[in-house]
Coordinates of C-alpha atoms in Angstrom, one line a residue:
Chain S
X224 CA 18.7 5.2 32.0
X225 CA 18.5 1.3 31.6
X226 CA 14.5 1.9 31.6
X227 CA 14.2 3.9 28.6
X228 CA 16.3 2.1 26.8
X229 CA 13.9 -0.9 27.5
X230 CA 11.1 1.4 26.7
X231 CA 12.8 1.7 23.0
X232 CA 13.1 -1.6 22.6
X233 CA 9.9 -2.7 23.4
X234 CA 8.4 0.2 21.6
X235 CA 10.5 -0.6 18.3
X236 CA 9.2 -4.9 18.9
X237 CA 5.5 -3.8 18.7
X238 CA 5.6 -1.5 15.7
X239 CA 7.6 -4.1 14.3
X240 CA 4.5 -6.5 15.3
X241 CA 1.9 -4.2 14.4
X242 CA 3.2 -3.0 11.3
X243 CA 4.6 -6.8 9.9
X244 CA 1.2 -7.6 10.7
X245 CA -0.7 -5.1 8.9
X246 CA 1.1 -6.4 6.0
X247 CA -0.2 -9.9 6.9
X248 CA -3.7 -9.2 6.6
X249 CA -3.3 -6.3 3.8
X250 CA -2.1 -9.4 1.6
X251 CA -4.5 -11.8 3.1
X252 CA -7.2 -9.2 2.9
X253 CA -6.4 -9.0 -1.2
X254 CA -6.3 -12.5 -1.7
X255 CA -9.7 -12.7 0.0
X256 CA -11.1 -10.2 -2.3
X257 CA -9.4 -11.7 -5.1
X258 CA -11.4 -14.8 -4.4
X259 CA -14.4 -13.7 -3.4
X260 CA -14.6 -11.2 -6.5
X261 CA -14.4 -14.6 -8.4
X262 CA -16.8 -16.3 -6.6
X263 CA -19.3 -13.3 -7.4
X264 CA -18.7 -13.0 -11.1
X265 CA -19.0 -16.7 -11.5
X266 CA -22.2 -16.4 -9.6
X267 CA -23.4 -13.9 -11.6
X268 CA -22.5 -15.7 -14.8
X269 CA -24.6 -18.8 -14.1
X270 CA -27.8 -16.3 -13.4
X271 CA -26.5 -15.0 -16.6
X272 CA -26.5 -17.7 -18.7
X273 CA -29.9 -18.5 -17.6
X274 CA -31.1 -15.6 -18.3
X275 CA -29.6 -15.4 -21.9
X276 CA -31.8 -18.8 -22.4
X277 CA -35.1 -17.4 -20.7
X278 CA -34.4 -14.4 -23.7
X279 CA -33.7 -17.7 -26.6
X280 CA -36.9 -18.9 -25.6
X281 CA -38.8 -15.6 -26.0
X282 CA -37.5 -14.8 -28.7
X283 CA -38.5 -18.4 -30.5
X284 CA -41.8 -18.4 -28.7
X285 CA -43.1 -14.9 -30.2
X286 CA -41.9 -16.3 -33.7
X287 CA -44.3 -19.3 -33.2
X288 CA -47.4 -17.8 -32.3
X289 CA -46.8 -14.7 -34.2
X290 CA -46.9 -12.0 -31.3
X291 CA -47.5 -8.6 -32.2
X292 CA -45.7 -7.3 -29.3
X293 CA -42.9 -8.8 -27.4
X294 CA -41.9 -7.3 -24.4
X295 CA -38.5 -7.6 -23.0
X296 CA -38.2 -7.2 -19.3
X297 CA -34.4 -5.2 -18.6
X298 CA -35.3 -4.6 -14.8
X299 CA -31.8 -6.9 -14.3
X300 CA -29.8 -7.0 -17.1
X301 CA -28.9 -4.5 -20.0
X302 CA -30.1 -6.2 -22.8
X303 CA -29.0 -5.8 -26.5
X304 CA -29.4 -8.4 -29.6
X305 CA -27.5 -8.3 -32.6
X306 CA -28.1 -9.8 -36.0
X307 CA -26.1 -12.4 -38.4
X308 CA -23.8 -8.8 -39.4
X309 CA -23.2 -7.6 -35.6
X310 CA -25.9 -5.0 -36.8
X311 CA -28.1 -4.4 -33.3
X312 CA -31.3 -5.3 -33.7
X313 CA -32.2 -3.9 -30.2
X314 CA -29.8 -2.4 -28.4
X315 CA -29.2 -1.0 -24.7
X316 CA -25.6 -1.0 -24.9
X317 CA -23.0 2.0 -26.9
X318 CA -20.4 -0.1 -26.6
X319 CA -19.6 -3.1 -29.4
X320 CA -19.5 -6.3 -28.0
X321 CA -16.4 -8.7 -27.8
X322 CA -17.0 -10.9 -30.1
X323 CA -14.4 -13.1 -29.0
X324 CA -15.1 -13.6 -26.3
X325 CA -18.6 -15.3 -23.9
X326 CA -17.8 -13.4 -21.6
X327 CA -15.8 -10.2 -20.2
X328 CA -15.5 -7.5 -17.6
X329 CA -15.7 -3.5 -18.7
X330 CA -15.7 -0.7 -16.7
X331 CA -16.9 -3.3 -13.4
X332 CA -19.7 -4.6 -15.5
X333 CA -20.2 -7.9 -16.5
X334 CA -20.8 -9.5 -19.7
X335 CA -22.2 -12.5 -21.0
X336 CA -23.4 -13.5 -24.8
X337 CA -25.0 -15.6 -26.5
X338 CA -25.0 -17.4 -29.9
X339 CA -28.7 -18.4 -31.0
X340 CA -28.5 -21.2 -33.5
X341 CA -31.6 -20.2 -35.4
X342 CA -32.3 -17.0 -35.6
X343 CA -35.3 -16.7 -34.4
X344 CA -36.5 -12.4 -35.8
X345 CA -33.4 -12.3 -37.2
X346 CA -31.5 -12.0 -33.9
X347 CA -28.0 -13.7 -33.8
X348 CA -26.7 -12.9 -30.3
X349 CA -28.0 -11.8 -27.1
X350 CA -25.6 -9.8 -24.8
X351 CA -26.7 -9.0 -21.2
X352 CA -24.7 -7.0 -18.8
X353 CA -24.8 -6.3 -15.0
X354 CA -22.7 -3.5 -12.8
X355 CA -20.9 -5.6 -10.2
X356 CA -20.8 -4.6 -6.8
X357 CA -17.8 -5.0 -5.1
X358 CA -18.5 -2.9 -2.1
X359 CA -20.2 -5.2 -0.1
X360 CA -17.2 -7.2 -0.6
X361 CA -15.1 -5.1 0.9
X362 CA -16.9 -4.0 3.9
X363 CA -17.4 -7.9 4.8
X364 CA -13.7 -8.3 4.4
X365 CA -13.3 -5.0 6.4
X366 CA -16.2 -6.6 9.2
X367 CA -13.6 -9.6 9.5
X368 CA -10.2 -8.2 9.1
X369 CA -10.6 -5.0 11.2
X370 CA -11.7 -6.4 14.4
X371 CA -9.1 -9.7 14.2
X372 CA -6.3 -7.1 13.6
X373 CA -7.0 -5.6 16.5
X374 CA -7.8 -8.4 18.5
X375 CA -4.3 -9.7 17.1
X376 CA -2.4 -6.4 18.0
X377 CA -4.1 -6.6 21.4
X378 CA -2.4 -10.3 22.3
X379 CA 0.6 -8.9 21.0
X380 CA 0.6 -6.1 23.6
X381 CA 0.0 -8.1 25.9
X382 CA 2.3 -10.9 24.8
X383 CA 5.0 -8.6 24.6
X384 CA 4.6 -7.0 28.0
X385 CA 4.8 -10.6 29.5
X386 CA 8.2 -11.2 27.3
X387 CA 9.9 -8.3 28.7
X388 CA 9.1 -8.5 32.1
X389 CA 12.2 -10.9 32.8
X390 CA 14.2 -8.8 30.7
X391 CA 12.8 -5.3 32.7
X392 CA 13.4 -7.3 35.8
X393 CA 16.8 -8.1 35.2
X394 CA 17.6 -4.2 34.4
X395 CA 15.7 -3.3 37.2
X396 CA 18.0 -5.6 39.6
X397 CA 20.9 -4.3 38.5
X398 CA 20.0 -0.8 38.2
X399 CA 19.5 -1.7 41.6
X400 CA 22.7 -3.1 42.2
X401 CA 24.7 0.0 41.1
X402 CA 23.0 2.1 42.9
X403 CA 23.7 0.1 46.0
X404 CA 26.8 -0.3 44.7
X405 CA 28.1 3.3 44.2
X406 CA 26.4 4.7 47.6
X407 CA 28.5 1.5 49.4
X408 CA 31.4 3.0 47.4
X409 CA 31.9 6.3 49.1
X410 CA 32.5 5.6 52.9
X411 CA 35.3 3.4 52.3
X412 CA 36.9 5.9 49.7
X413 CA 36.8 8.5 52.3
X414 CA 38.1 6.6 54.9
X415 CA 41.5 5.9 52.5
X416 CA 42.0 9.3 51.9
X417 CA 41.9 10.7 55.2
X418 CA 43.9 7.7 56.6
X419 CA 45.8 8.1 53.5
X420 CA 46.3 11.4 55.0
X421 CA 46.8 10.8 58.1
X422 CA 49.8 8.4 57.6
X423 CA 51.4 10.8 55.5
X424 CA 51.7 13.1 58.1
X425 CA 53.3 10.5 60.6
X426 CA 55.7 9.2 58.5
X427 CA 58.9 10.2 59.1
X428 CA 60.7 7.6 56.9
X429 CA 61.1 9.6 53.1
X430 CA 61.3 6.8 51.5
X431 CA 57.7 5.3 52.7
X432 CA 56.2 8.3 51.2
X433 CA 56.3 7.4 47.4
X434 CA 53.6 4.5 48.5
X435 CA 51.4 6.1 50.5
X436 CA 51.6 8.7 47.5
X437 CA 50.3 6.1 45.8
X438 CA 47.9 4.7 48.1
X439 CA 45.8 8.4 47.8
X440 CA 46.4 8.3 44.0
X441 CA 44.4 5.2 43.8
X442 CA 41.6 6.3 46.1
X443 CA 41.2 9.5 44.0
X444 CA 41.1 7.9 40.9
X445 CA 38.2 5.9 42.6
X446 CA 36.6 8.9 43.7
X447 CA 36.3 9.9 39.9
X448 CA 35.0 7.1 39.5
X449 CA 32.1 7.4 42.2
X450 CA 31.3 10.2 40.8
X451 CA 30.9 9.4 37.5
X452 CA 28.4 6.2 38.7
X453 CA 26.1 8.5 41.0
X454 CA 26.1 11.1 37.7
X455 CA 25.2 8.6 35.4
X456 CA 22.8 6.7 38.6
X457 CA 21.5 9.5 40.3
X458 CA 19.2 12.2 39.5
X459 CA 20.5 15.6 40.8
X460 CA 18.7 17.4 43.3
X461 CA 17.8 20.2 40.9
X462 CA 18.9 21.0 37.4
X463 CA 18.7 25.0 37.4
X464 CA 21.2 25.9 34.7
X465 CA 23.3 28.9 36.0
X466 CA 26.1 31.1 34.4
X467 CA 29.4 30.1 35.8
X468 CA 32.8 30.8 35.1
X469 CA 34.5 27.8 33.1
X470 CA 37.8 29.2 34.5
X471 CA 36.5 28.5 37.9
X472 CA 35.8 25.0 37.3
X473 CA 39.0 23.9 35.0
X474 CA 41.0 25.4 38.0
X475 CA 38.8 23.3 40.7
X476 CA 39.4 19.9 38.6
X477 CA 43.3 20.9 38.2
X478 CA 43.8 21.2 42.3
X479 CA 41.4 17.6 42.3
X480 CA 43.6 15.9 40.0
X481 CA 47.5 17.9 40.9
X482 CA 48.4 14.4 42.8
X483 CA 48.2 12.5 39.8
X484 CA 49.8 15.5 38.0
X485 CA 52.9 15.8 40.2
X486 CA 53.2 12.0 40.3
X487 CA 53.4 11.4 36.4
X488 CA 55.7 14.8 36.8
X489 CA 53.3 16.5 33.5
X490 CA 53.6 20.4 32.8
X491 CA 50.4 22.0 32.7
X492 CA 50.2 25.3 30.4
X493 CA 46.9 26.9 31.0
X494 CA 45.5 30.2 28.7
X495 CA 41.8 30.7 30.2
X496 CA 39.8 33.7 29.3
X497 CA 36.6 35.0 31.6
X498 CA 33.9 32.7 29.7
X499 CA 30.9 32.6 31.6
X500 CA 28.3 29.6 30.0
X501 CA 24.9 28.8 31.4
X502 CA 25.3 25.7 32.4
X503 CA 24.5 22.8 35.3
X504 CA 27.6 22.5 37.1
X505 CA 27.7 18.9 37.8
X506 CA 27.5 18.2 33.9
X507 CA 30.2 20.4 33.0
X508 CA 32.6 19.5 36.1
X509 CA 32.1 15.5 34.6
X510 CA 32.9 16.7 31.1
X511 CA 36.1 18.7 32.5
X512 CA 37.0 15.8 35.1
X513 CA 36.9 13.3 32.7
X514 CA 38.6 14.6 29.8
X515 CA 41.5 15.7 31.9
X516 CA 41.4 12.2 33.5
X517 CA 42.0 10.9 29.7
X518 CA 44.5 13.8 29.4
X519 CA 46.9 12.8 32.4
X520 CA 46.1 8.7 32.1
X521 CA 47.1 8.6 28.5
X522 CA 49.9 10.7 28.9
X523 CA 53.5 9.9 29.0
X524 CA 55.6 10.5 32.4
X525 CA 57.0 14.0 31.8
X526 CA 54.7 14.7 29.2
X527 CA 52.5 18.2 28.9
X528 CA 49.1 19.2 28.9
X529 CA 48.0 22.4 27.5
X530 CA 44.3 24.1 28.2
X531 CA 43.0 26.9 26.1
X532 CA 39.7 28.8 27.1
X533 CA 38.4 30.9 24.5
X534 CA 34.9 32.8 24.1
X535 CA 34.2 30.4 21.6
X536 CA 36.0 26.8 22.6
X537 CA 37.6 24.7 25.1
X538 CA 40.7 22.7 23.6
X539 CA 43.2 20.5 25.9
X540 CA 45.9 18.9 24.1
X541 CA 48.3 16.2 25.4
X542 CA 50.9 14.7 24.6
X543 CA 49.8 10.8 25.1
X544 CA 49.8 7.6 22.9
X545 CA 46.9 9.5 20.8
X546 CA 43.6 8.0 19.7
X547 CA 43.3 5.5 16.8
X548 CA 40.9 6.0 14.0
X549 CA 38.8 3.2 15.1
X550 CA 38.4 5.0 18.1
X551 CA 37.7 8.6 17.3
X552 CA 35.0 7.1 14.9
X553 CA 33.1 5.0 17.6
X554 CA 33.0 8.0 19.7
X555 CA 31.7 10.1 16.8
X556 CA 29.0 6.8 16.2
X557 CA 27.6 7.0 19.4
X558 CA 27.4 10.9 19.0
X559 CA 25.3 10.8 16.5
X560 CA 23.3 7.6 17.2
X561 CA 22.1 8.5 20.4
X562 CA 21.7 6.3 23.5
X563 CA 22.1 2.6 23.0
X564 CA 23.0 -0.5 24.8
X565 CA 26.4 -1.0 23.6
X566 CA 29.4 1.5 22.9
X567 CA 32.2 0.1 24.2
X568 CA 33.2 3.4 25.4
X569 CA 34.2 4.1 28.8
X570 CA 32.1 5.3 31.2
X571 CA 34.3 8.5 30.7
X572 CA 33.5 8.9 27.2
X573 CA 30.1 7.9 27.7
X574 CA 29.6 10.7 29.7
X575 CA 31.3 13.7 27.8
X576 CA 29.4 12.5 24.5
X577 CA 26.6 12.7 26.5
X578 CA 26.8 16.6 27.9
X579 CA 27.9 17.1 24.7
X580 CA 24.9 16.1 23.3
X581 CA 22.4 17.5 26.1
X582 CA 24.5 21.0 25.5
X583 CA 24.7 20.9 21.9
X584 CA 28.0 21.2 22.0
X585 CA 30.4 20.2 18.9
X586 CA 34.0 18.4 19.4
X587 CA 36.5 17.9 17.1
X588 CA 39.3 15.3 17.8
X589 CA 42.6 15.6 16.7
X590 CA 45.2 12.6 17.2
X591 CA 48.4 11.6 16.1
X592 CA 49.4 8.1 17.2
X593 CA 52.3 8.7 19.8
X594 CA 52.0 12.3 19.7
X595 CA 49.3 13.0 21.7
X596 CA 45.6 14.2 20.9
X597 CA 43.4 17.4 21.3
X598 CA 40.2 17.7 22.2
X599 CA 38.1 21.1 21.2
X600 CA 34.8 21.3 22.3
X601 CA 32.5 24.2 21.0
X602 CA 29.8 25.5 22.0
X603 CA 26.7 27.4 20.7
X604 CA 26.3 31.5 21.2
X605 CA 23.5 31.0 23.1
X606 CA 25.2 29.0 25.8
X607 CA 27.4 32.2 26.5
X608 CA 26.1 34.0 29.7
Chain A
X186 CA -62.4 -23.8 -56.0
X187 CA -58.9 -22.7 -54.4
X188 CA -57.2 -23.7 -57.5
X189 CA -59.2 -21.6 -59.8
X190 CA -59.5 -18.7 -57.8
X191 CA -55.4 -18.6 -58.0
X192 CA -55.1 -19.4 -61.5
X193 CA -57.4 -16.4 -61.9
X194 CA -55.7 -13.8 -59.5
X195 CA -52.2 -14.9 -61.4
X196 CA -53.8 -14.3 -64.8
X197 CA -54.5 -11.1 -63.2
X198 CA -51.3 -10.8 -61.9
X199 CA -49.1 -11.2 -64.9
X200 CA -51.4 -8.6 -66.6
X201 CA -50.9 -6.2 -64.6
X202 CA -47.2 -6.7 -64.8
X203 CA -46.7 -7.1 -68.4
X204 CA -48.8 -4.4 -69.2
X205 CA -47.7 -2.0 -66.4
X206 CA -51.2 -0.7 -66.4
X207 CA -52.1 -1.1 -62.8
X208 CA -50.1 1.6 -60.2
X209 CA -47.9 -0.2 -57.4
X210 CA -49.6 -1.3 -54.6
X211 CA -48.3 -3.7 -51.7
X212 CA -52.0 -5.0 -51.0
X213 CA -53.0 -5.6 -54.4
X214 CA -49.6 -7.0 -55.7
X215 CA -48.9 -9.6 -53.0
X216 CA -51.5 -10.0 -50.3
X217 CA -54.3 -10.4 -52.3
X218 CA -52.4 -13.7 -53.9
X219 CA -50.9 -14.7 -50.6
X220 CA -53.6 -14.2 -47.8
X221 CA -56.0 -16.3 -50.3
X222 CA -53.1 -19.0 -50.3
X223 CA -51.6 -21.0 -47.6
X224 CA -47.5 -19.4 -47.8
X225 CA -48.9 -16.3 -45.6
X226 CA -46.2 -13.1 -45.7
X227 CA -45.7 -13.3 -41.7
X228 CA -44.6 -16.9 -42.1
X229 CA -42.3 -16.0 -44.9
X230 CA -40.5 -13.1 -43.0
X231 CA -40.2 -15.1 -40.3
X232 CA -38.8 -17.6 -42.2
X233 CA -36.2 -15.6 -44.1
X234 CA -35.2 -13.6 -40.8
X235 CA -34.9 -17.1 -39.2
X236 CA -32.6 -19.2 -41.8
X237 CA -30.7 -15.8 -42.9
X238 CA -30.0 -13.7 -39.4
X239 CA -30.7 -10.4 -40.5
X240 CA -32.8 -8.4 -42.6
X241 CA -30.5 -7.2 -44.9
X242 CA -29.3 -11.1 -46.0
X243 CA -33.5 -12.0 -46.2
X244 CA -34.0 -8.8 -48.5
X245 CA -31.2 -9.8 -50.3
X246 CA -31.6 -13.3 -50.8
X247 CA -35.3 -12.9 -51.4
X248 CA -34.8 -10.6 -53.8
X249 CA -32.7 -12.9 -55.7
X250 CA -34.8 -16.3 -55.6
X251 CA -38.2 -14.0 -56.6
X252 CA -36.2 -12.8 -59.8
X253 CA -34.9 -16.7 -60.6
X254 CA -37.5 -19.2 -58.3
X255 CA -36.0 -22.4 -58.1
X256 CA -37.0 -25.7 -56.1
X257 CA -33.3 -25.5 -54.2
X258 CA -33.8 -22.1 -53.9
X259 CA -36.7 -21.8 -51.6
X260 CA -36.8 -21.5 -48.0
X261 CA -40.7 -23.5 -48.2
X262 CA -41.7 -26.7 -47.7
X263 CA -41.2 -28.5 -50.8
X264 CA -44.8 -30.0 -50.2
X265 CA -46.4 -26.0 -50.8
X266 CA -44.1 -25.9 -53.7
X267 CA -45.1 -29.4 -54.7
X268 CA -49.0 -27.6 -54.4
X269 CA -48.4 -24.0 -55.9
X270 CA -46.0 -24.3 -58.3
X271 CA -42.7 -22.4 -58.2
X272 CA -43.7 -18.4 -57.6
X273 CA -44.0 -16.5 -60.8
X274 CA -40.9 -14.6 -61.9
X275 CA -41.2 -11.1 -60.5
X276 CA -39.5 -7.8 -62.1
X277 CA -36.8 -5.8 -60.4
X278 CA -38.5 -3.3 -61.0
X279 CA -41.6 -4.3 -59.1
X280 CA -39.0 -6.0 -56.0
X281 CA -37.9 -2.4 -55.9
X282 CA -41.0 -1.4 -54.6
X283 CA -42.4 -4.0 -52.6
X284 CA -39.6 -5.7 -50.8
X285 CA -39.4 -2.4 -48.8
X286 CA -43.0 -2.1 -48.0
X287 CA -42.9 -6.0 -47.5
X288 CA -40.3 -5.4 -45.2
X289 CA -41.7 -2.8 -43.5
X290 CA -44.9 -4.0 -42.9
X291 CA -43.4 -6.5 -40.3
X292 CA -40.5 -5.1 -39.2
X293 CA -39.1 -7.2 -36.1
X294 CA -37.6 -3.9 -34.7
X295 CA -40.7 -2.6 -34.7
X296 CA -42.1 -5.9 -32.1
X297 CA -39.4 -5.8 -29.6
X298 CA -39.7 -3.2 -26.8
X299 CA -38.0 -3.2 -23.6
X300 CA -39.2 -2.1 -20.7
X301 CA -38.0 -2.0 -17.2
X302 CA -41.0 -3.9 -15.1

């Protein structure tokens, strides 16, 4: 149990890692662009410019020696030249020029222009423009961040694994521990009871019998108890759901539990109908044990308990202190939220939430302070057998 | 010798305007007088195009210092003007015709070719 809820938690750490650093390098990654997008307009601008002065000179060159034919090379650069009037002169370009502006981005291309201050063949201004590339960009960026982010992610595993090995350690330990624990637990139980037995017989003295009553009440309740650990502790030898008859099992935890019964001197009304479910015993017969434990240990001396079997539900009522709000919510919390490290239930509520859950089974609680509470636990159709 | 051959094409010249006997003709009507003379056409385009920025101002503003010359007026040298005299008055009648096929004749469009090399 302890080691999947480890398993969770380191699980939920490294997409936590992973995904907070994705985030890292997506911004990095755009700031990076950002610059070197910059870098490669500026770039380009300078080439540009010298280029818009290579065209000036042409331009005033042909006018001096009276060229019949100047040619223009565009092999770069768009080229278009405009007159005093923004008329074009020559133009490679649709689009009208900002004339704002020296230079500008449209559409990914670059612009630059150029004011001539004579005007040489009556041209004005020069405009050149150049698509920008940024793909290249982006798969150099992708070259650098890709394999870092994975190189990162990859210390992270690994840095993680080595952080929780303490913590898996200590879980393991005391997994351990109970296990050791609740298997230590059984021989002396069983040596009370018999004993416990034993003495009950020889006494002759009435009046000695109340605390040896007592004596096996004790051990019995510990023998819930032990069971409950190797439930929750141990894995059952198999887990064959069978159909079995409720009835059979309420009646089996009634004669378990009659010395605490008789002791606190309850009245036990019982309606049980022939309901077979399909079902692993052992997870029903800790769902009944414990929630008639609650039933009798809650209850006031002289109080009653009443047990209703239907087709349909399983309702026992008492007539105990009752359940406050706060707690009736925590055990519908840790319903719905699943396993987790903390509930601050007891290990008897732990464990009917959780064959409720595995069974798909629905309770409703219904409580009155100092009245006494009912628990009805339903189940779904195809449980019945 | 240069200075009596122009007298004589302009006494030509303004015969052939006043009277209105002679049919338009580009060649006849300006080259003759200005490829015997130093202010040669190709020059004066250039010129125009160059203080003006576009054809369109040069046509205009050609139009309207051929109709009144003055000194201030001219886009020359005042040295050629100093040499030639201020250009002889010309008709908007006769600008009409020739400033297109002036214009024309060297059109700077016409020069500029790009080409992808």
């Amino acid at each position: 149990m302890h080691e999947s809820l480890l398993k969770t938690a380191l699980l939920q750490f490294r997409f936590l890692y992973l995904s907070s650093l994705f985030v890292l390098f997506m911004v990095l990654a755009f700031f990076a662009y950002t610059i070197e997008k910059e870098r490669l307009i500026a770039d380009e601008t300078g080439k540009m410019t010298l280029r818009l002065s290579q065209l000036e000179d042409q331009l005033k060159n042909s006018q001096m020696y009276y060229s019949e034919e100047i040619i223009i090379n565009t092999k770069e650069y768009k080229i278009s030249m405009y007159d005093i009037d923004h008329a074009p002169v020559i133009a490679q370009h649709s689009r009208v020029p900002h004339w704002d502006k020296i230079t500008w981005m449209d559409d990914s291309t670059l612009y630059a222009r150029h004011n001539l201050s004579l005007y040489f063949l009556g041209v004005a201004s020069i405009v050149v423009s150049k698509k920008i590339q940024t793909f290249p960009i982006i798969t150099r960026l992708a070259a650098l961040f890709i394999p870092l982010f994975f190189a990162m992610a990859f210390v992270g595993f690994i840095l993680s694994k080595i952080a929780f090995k303490p913590a898996r350690n200590a879980f393991v330990s005391i997994d351990t521990f109970i296990k050791h624990a609740t298997h230590d637990l059984n021989t002396p139980i069983a040596a009370i009871l018999s004993n416990a037995r034993i003495l009950e017989e020889k006494i002759t003295e009435p009046s000695l019998h109340r605390f040896v009553r007592r004596i096996t009440i004790g051990a019995k309740t510990l023998t819930g108890l032990y069971e409950d650990l190797v439930y929750l502790n141990f894995e059952p030898h198999s887990r064959i759901p069978k159909p079995e008859l409720i009835k059979e099992l309420i009646q089996e935890q009634l004669i378990l539990l009659e010395t605490l019964i008789d002791y606190k001197k309850l009245s036990v009304t019982t309606n049980l109908s022939e309901t077979k479910l399909t079902i692993f015993t052992d997870d029903f017969r800790r769902l009944l044990n414990n929630l008639l434990s609650n039933a009798i240990k809650y209850n006031t001396p002289q109080g009653s308990i009443t047990l209703i079997l239907t087709s349909e539900f399983f309702s026992i009522k008492d007539s105990g202190i009752g359940l406050s709000k706060v707690e009736i919510q925590k055990i519908h919390e840790r319903y719905w939220r699943g396993e987790s490290f903390e509930t601050g239930l007891g290990i008897g509520m732990e464990i009917v939430v959780r064959v409720c859950k595995t069974y798909n089974l629905t309770f409703d609680i219904h409580s009155t302070k100092n009245q006494g509470s009912e628990f009805i636990i339903r189940w779904p159709k195809s449980l019945i057998a | 010798m240069a200075k009596i051959s122009y007298r004589l094409t302009l006494g030509i010249f303004l015969l052939c305007n006043i009277t209105a006997l002679c049919d338009e003709n580009f060649d006849r009507d300006c080259v003759t007088c200005h490829s015997t003379n130093i202010p040669d056409l190709e020059t004066i385009y250039f010129r125009y195009l160059q203080t003006h920025g576009s054809i369109k101002r040069s046509q205009k503003a050609m139009r309207h210092y051929l109709q009144h010359p003055t000194i201030q007026g001219s886009t020359l040298r005042p040295q050629v003007l100093k040499n030639f005299g201020l250009h002889p008055p010309l008709s908007p009648v006769l600008l009409d015709q020739m400033l297109p096929l002036y214009f024309e004749k060297y059109d700077v469009k016409k020069r500029i070719k790009l080409k992808s090399i």
